[in-house]
mmCIF file of C-alpha atoms in Angstrom:
data_model
loop_
_atom_site.group_PDB
_atom_site.id
_atom_site.type_symbol
_atom_site.label_atom_id
_atom_site.label_comp_id
_atom_site.label_asym_id
_atom_site.label_seq_id
_atom_site.Cartn_x
_atom_site.Cartn_y
_atom_site.Cartn_z
ATOM 1 C CA UNK Y 52 0.072 -0.127 0.321
ATOM 2 C CA UNK Y 53 2.691 2.494 1.054
ATOM 3 C CA UNK Y 54 4.524 2.063 -2.136
ATOM 4 C CA UNK Y 55 1.195 2.258 -4.444
ATOM 5 C CA UNK Y 56 0.864 5.198 -2.729
ATOM 6 C CA UNK Y 57 4.152 6.466 -3.727
ATOM 7 C CA UNK Y 58 4.026 5.710 -7.078
ATOM 8 C CA UNK Y 59 0.624 7.257 -7.839
ATOM 9 C CA UNK Y 60 2.868 11.052 -6.254
ATOM 10 C CA UNK Y 61 6.000 10.256 -8.249
ATOM 11 C CA UNK Y 62 3.142 10.272 -11.623
ATOM 12 C CA UNK Y 63 1.798 13.101 -9.707
ATOM 13 C CA UNK Y 64 5.520 14.956 -9.288
ATOM 14 C CA UNK Y 65 5.878 14.124 -12.922
ATOM 15 C CA UNK Y 66 2.872 15.213 -14.497
ATOM 16 C CA UNK Y 67 2.977 18.422 -12.423
ATOM 17 C CA UNK Y 68 6.730 18.488 -13.595
ATOM 18 C CA UNK Y 69 6.400 18.416 -16.932
ATOM 19 C CA UNK Y 70 3.590 20.925 -17.026
ATOM 20 C CA UNK Y 71 6.001 23.115 -15.138
ATOM 21 C CA UNK Y 72 8.580 22.836 -17.884
ATOM 22 C CA UNK Y 73 6.537 23.841 -20.684
ATOM 23 C CA UNK Y 74 6.454 27.349 -19.225
ATOM 24 C CA UNK Y 75 10.357 27.702 -18.050
ATOM 25 C CA UNK Y 76 13.206 28.808 -20.175
ATOM 26 C CA UNK Y 77 16.679 27.762 -18.591
ATOM 27 C CA UNK Y 78 18.285 31.057 -16.968
ATOM 28 C CA UNK Y 79 21.232 31.085 -14.477
ATOM 29 C CA UNK Y 80 19.626 32.394 -11.421
ATOM 30 C CA UNK Y 81 21.674 34.457 -8.600
ATOM 31 C CA UNK Y 82 21.435 32.828 -4.959
ATOM 32 C CA UNK Y 83 22.523 34.449 -1.948
ATOM 33 C CA UNK Y 84 24.408 31.721 0.262
ATOM 34 C CA UNK Y 85 26.228 28.492 -1.128
ATOM 35 C CA UNK Y 86 25.369 25.668 -0.134
ATOM 36 C CA UNK Y 87 21.737 25.984 0.248
ATOM 37 C CA UNK Y 88 19.578 23.819 -1.806
ATOM 38 C CA UNK Y 89 15.701 24.386 -2.936
ATOM 39 C CA UNK Y 90 13.597 21.680 -4.792
ATOM 40 C CA UNK Y 91 12.036 23.214 -8.301
ATOM 41 C CA UNK Y 92 9.797 22.140 -10.913
ATOM 42 C CA UNK Y 93 6.552 21.704 -8.575
ATOM 43 C CA UNK Y 94 4.201 23.494 -6.403
ATOM 44 C CA UNK Y 95 5.350 21.894 -3.048
ATOM 45 C CA UNK Y 96 7.939 22.639 -0.788
ATOM 46 C CA UNK Y 97 8.219 18.937 -0.240
ATOM 47 C CA UNK Y 98 8.895 17.248 -3.833
ATOM 48 C CA UNK Y 99 10.613 18.257 -7.122
ATOM 49 C CA UNK Y 100 14.395 18.172 -8.269
ATOM 50 C CA UNK Y 101 17.160 19.260 -6.058
ATOM 51 C CA UNK Y 102 19.340 22.068 -6.884
ATOM 52 C CA UNK Y 103 22.104 23.477 -4.589
ATOM 53 C CA UNK Y 104 23.751 27.310 -4.244
ATOM 54 C CA UNK Y 105 26.954 27.255 -6.016
ATOM 55 C CA UNK Y 106 29.029 30.135 -6.769
ATOM 56 C CA UNK Y 107 26.683 32.663 -6.335
ATOM 57 C CA UNK Y 108 24.240 30.547 -8.648
ATOM 58 C CA UNK Y 109 21.546 27.938 -8.591
ATOM 59 C CA UNK Y 110 23.023 24.425 -10.050
ATOM 60 C CA UNK Y 111 21.192 21.508 -10.769
ATOM 61 C CA UNK Y 112 22.585 18.067 -9.347
ATOM 62 C CA UNK Y 113 22.568 15.475 -12.238
ATOM 63 C CA UNK Y 114 23.689 12.243 -11.661
ATOM 64 C CA UNK Y 115 24.804 9.027 -13.080
ATOM 65 C CA UNK Y 116 25.207 5.261 -13.092
ATOM 66 C CA UNK Y 117 28.748 5.673 -11.780
ATOM 67 C CA UNK Y 118 27.830 8.564 -9.447
ATOM 68 C CA UNK Y 119 24.352 7.609 -7.957
ATOM 69 C CA UNK Y 120 21.797 9.841 -5.998
ATOM 70 C CA UNK Y 121 20.869 7.470 -3.218
ATOM 71 C CA UNK Y 122 18.047 7.510 -0.689
ATOM 72 C CA UNK Y 123 20.959 8.194 2.100
ATOM 73 C CA UNK Y 124 21.603 11.754 -0.512
ATOM 74 C CA UNK Y 125 17.661 12.348 -0.271
ATOM 75 C CA UNK Y 126 17.470 11.604 3.427
ATOM 76 C CA UNK Y 127 19.986 14.659 4.252
ATOM 77 C CA UNK Y 128 18.264 16.778 1.617
ATOM 78 C CA UNK Y 129 14.841 16.665 2.917
ATOM 79 C CA UNK Y 130 16.540 17.096 6.584
ATOM 80 C CA UNK Y 131 18.159 20.363 5.284
ATOM 81 C CA UNK Y 132 15.072 21.356 4.073
ATOM 82 C CA UNK Y 133 13.340 21.285 7.082
ATOM 83 C CA UNK Y 134 11.766 17.657 7.348
ATOM 84 C CA UNK Y 135 14.017 16.050 10.729
ATOM 85 C CA UNK Y 136 12.017 12.831 10.362
ATOM 86 C CA UNK Y 137 11.918 12.712 6.653
ATOM 87 C CA UNK Y 138 12.287 9.609 4.688
ATOM 88 C CA UNK Y 139 13.248 10.606 1.250
ATOM 89 C CA UNK Y 140 12.386 8.812 -1.814
ATOM 90 C CA UNK Y 141 14.062 8.969 -5.042
ATOM 91 C CA UNK Y 142 12.067 8.042 -8.179
ATOM 92 C CA UNK Y 143 13.113 5.171 -10.176
ATOM 93 C CA UNK Y 144 11.875 6.892 -13.202
ATOM 94 C CA UNK Y 145 14.425 8.151 -15.801
ATOM 95 C CA UNK Y 146 12.637 11.691 -16.066
ATOM 96 C CA UNK Y 147 13.938 14.294 -18.642
ATOM 97 C CA UNK Y 148 11.296 16.340 -18.176
ATOM 98 C CA UNK Y 149 12.826 19.950 -17.159
ATOM 99 C CA UNK Y 150 15.026 22.514 -19.365
ATOM 100 C CA UNK Y 151 18.695 21.993 -19.298
ATOM 101 C CA UNK Y 152 20.104 24.052 -16.491
ATOM 102 C CA UNK Y 153 22.567 26.613 -17.202
ATOM 103 C CA UNK Y 154 24.780 25.256 -14.717
ATOM 104 C CA UNK Y 155 25.225 21.517 -13.312
ATOM 105 C CA UNK Y 156 26.584 20.144 -10.378
ATOM 106 C CA UNK Y 157 27.420 16.449 -11.031
ATOM 107 C CA UNK Y 158 28.680 13.689 -8.957
ATOM 108 C CA UNK Y 159 27.087 15.569 -5.614
ATOM 109 C CA UNK Y 160 25.827 13.554 -2.530
ATOM 110 C CA UNK Y 161 27.597 10.291 -1.446
ATOM 111 C CA UNK Y 162 26.039 10.522 2.205
ATOM 112 C CA UNK Y 163 25.769 8.276 4.947
ATOM 113 C CA UNK Y 164 22.043 9.539 5.850
ATOM 114 C CA UNK Y 165 23.712 11.228 9.661
ATOM 115 C CA UNK Y 166 24.200 14.752 8.188
ATOM 116 C CA UNK Y 167 22.948 17.701 8.639
ATOM 117 C CA UNK Y 168 23.103 18.755 5.416
ATOM 118 C CA UNK Y 169 24.318 17.764 1.675
ATOM 119 C CA UNK Y 170 27.240 20.186 1.900
ATOM 120 C CA UNK Y 171 28.368 17.562 4.835
ATOM 121 C CA UNK Y 172 28.564 14.909 2.541
ATOM 122 C CA UNK Y 173 31.195 14.001 0.202
ATOM 123 C CA UNK Y 174 31.122 15.129 -3.197
ATOM 124 C CA UNK Y 175 32.360 16.125 -6.264
ATOM 125 C CA UNK Y 176 32.401 19.219 -7.871
ATOM 126 C CA UNK Y 177 29.913 20.879 -10.587
ATOM 127 C CA UNK Y 178 32.923 21.221 -12.856
ATOM 128 C CA UNK Y 179 33.437 17.597 -13.375
ATOM 129 C CA UNK Y 180 32.830 15.770 -16.177
ATOM 130 C CA UNK Y 181 30.334 12.515 -15.640
ATOM 131 C CA UNK Y 182 30.315 10.040 -17.943
ATOM 132 C CA UNK Y 183 27.391 8.142 -19.081
ATOM 133 C CA UNK Y 184 23.718 9.198 -19.388
ATOM 134 C CA UNK Y 185 22.780 11.820 -16.504
ATOM 135 C CA UNK Y 186 19.330 13.096 -15.264
ATOM 136 C CA UNK Y 187 18.122 14.667 -12.217
ATOM 137 C CA UNK Y 188 17.708 13.689 -9.310
ATOM 138 C CA UNK Y 189 13.894 13.994 -7.464
ATOM 139 C CA UNK Y 190 13.098 13.936 -4.033
ATOM 140 C CA UNK Y 191 9.463 13.928 -2.059
ATOM 141 C CA UNK Y 192 9.782 14.035 1.547
ATOM 142 C CA UNK Y 193 7.713 12.912 4.110
ATOM 143 C CA UNK Y 194 5.914 15.771 6.441
ATOM 144 C CA UNK Y 195 5.023 12.826 9.044
ATOM 145 C CA UNK Y 196 6.868 9.379 9.187
ATOM 146 C CA UNK Y 197 4.485 6.689 11.055
ATOM 147 C CA UNK Y 198 5.708 3.906 13.284
ATOM 148 C CA UNK Y 199 7.442 0.839 11.893
ATOM 149 C CA UNK Y 200 8.945 3.243 9.284
ATOM 150 C CA UNK Y 201 12.525 1.998 8.382
ATOM 151 C CA UNK Y 202 15.881 3.271 6.519
ATOM 152 C CA UNK Y 203 19.297 2.556 5.610
ATOM 153 C CA UNK Y 204 22.460 4.529 7.000
ATOM 154 C CA UNK Y 205 25.896 4.682 6.997
ATOM 155 C CA UNK Y 206 28.550 2.982 4.301
ATOM 156 C CA UNK Y 207 27.669 1.111 1.755
ATOM 157 C CA UNK Y 208 25.573 1.085 -1.941
ATOM 158 C CA UNK Y 209 22.600 2.377 -1.942
ATOM 159 C CA UNK Y 210 21.133 -0.803 -1.666
ATOM 160 C CA UNK Y 211 22.399 -1.523 1.667
ATOM 161 C CA UNK Y 212 23.100 -0.001 5.100
ATOM 162 C CA UNK Y 213 22.559 -0.044 8.927
ATOM 163 C CA UNK Y 214 18.681 -0.347 10.123
ATOM 164 C CA UNK Y 215 17.347 2.284 11.833
ATOM 165 C CA UNK Y 216 13.078 1.850 12.487
ATOM 166 C CA UNK Y 217 11.098 4.424 14.013
ATOM 167 C CA UNK Y 218 8.555 4.835 16.652
ATOM 168 C CA UNK Y 219 6.356 7.305 17.785
ATOM 169 C CA UNK Y 220 7.861 6.612 21.475
ATOM 170 C CA UNK Y 221 11.200 6.834 20.847
ATOM 171 C CA UNK Y 222 12.051 8.187 17.477
ATOM 172 C CA UNK Y 223 14.788 6.740 14.971
ATOM 173 C CA UNK Y 224 16.708 3.847 16.955
ATOM 174 C CA UNK Y 225 18.938 1.258 15.418
ATOM 175 C CA UNK Y 226 18.785 -2.409 16.141
ATOM 176 C CA UNK Y 227 21.222 -4.863 17.512
ATOM 177 C CA UNK Y 228 21.781 -7.945 16.315
ATOM 178 C CA UNK Y 229 21.214 -10.896 18.711
ATOM 179 C CA UNK Y 230 19.202 -13.088 16.480
ATOM 180 C CA UNK Y 231 19.184 -10.768 13.749
ATOM 181 C CA UNK Y 232 18.949 -12.758 10.183
ATOM 182 C CA UNK Y 233 17.994 -12.765 6.661
ATOM 183 C CA UNK Y 234 14.062 -13.636 7.518
ATOM 184 C CA UNK Y 235 14.491 -10.123 10.055
ATOM 185 C CA UNK Y 236 16.779 -8.526 7.212
ATOM 186 C CA UNK Y 237 13.653 -9.711 4.178
ATOM 187 C CA UNK Y 238 11.215 -7.908 6.539
ATOM 188 C CA UNK Y 239 13.081 -4.617 6.119
ATOM 189 C CA UNK Y 240 13.904 -4.843 2.708
ATOM 190 C CA UNK Y 241 10.635 -5.603 1.248
ATOM 191 C CA UNK Y 242 9.100 -2.561 3.930
ATOM 192 C CA UNK Y 243 11.783 -0.755 1.958
ATOM 193 C CA UNK Y 244 10.361 -2.380 -1.702
ATOM 194 C CA UNK Y 245 13.074 -4.402 -2.496
ATOM 195 C CA UNK Y 246 12.775 -8.267 -3.299
ATOM 196 C CA UNK Y 247 14.756 -9.324 -0.875
ATOM 197 C CA UNK Y 248 17.478 -9.122 1.873
ATOM 198 C CA UNK Y 249 20.871 -10.144 3.518
ATOM 199 C CA UNK Y 250 21.341 -9.410 7.111
ATOM 200 C CA UNK Y 251 24.676 -8.751 8.421
ATOM 201 C CA UNK Y 252 26.832 -6.970 11.473
ATOM 202 C CA UNK Y 253 28.172 -3.487 11.150
ATOM 203 C CA UNK Y 254 31.393 -2.176 12.115
ATOM 204 C CA UNK Y 255 30.635 1.307 11.434
ATOM 205 C CA UNK Y 256 30.968 3.551 14.682
ATOM 206 C CA UNK Y 257 30.056 6.978 14.891
ATOM 207 C CA UNK Y 258 28.199 9.248 17.565
ATOM 208 C CA UNK Y 259 25.990 9.980 14.480
ATOM 209 C CA UNK Y 260 24.213 6.909 15.625
ATOM 210 C CA UNK Y 261 21.179 6.626 17.955
ATOM 211 C CA UNK Y 262 21.682 5.180 21.189
ATOM 212 C CA UNK Y 263 18.088 4.122 21.155
ATOM 213 C CA UNK Y 264 18.348 0.403 20.327
ATOM 214 C CA UNK Y 265 15.812 -2.611 19.897
ATOM 215 C CA UNK Y 266 17.199 -5.889 19.771
ATOM 216 C CA UNK Y 267 15.975 -9.916 19.660
ATOM 217 C CA UNK Y 268 14.346 -9.223 16.389
ATOM 218 C CA UNK Y 269 12.103 -12.547 15.616
ATOM 219 C CA UNK Y 270 10.240 -12.257 12.417
ATOM 220 C CA UNK Y 271 8.502 -14.886 10.152
ATOM 221 C CA UNK Y 272 8.716 -13.552 7.554
ATOM 222 C CA UNK Y 273 4.943 -12.400 6.839
ATOM 223 C CA UNK Y 274 5.399 -8.808 8.564
ATOM 224 C CA UNK Y 275 4.436 -6.078 6.773
ATOM 225 C CA UNK Y 276 6.756 -3.822 9.199
ATOM 226 C CA UNK Y 277 9.656 -4.642 10.893
ATOM 227 C CA UNK Y 278 7.930 -3.431 14.768
ATOM 228 C CA UNK Y 279 5.086 -6.126 13.781
ATOM 229 C CA UNK Y 280 7.944 -8.569 14.575
ATOM 230 C CA UNK Y 281 8.813 -9.544 18.268
ATOM 231 C CA UNK Y 282 11.605 -7.904 19.799
ATOM 232 C CA UNK Y 283 12.891 -6.374 22.867
ATOM 233 C CA UNK Y 284 12.947 -2.563 23.434
ATOM 234 C CA UNK Y 285 14.929 -0.300 25.221
ATOM 235 C CA UNK Y 286 17.302 0.095 27.660
ATOM 236 C CA UNK Y 287 19.625 -1.739 25.032
ATOM 237 C CA UNK Y 288 23.468 -1.255 24.163
ATOM 238 C CA UNK Y 289 25.232 -2.597 21.316
ATOM 239 C CA UNK Y 290 28.715 -2.769 21.022
ATOM 240 C CA UNK Y 291 30.787 -1.885 17.971
ATOM 241 C CA UNK Y 292 30.380 -5.070 15.197
ATOM 242 C CA UNK Y 293 26.800 -5.743 17.344
ATOM 243 C CA UNK Y 294 24.559 -2.968 15.129
ATOM 244 C CA UNK Y 295 22.349 -4.416 12.160
ATOM 245 C CA UNK Y 296 22.643 -4.260 8.647
ATOM 246 C CA UNK Y 297 21.391 -5.403 5.479
ATOM 247 C CA UNK Y 298 21.820 -5.643 1.988
ATOM 248 C CA UNK Y 299 18.557 -5.394 -0.397
ATOM 249 C CA UNK Y 300 18.456 -7.250 -3.385
ATOM 250 C CA UNK Y 301 16.114 -5.367 -6.176
ATOM 251 C CA UNK Y 302 14.835 -8.164 -8.707
ATOM 252 C CA UNK Y 303 11.834 -8.571 -8.754
ATOM 253 C CA UNK Y 304 11.112 -5.409 -6.960
ATOM 254 C CA UNK Y 305 11.164 -2.041 -6.634
ATOM 255 C CA UNK Y 306 14.367 0.291 -6.061
ATOM 256 C CA UNK Y 307 14.600 3.205 -4.463
ATOM 257 C CA UNK Y 308 17.892 4.346 -6.311
ATOM 258 C CA UNK Y 309 17.545 6.648 -9.249
ATOM 259 C CA UNK Y 310 19.373 3.784 -11.315
ATOM 260 C CA UNK Y 311 18.614 0.258 -10.987
#
């Protein structure tokens, strides 16, 4: 149900962007503060194509297969735009619906998902020549997050990362690896729109990780969300190497990354 709604929203945004593009001629537009970002092309504060203020002008963020825009980058973009609990969703559609910009920023954001702004992520420069077909980074930011929402943060590719789960009572929480297995990982990945998932332990250590923990998830594989599984909530302490991580697999499923 969540992804049927998301796909409908993406279609709605695409139509809005297409109509907007008919009336716009790409011109260089000045901006005041480098590092600021905005979403353009749609009449909504939480949806659109990402642009960044760079050297006094707005530059379109363009991504390629070699330098993809990931869900982790979307999370940071939404947080910077004022959606602190947002889960950024990057379209899988190959949209070419806005006029070519005067200024382009390639290889933008290799984010972990913890950062306060895109500028805190590792990124290339707008002058770099990117190989392959490029496209705009389109983001949808959620204004509210429901119980059981999951996201992937930390190092790793677009389809993997450290598991965080949201509850109204505890906020965003990480997961310890006691009893963490592929069945649990499969629930997380299917919840994110993938087909299957593989469980692993993360050795990543960062002060940005939530100190709140869940432990001993015991999923049957039929659950709609991770919080539908039995578990032990706080107070739990995970040691380095005992934080749950997943690698999601896309065959037969949807992929949240812009490129499959």
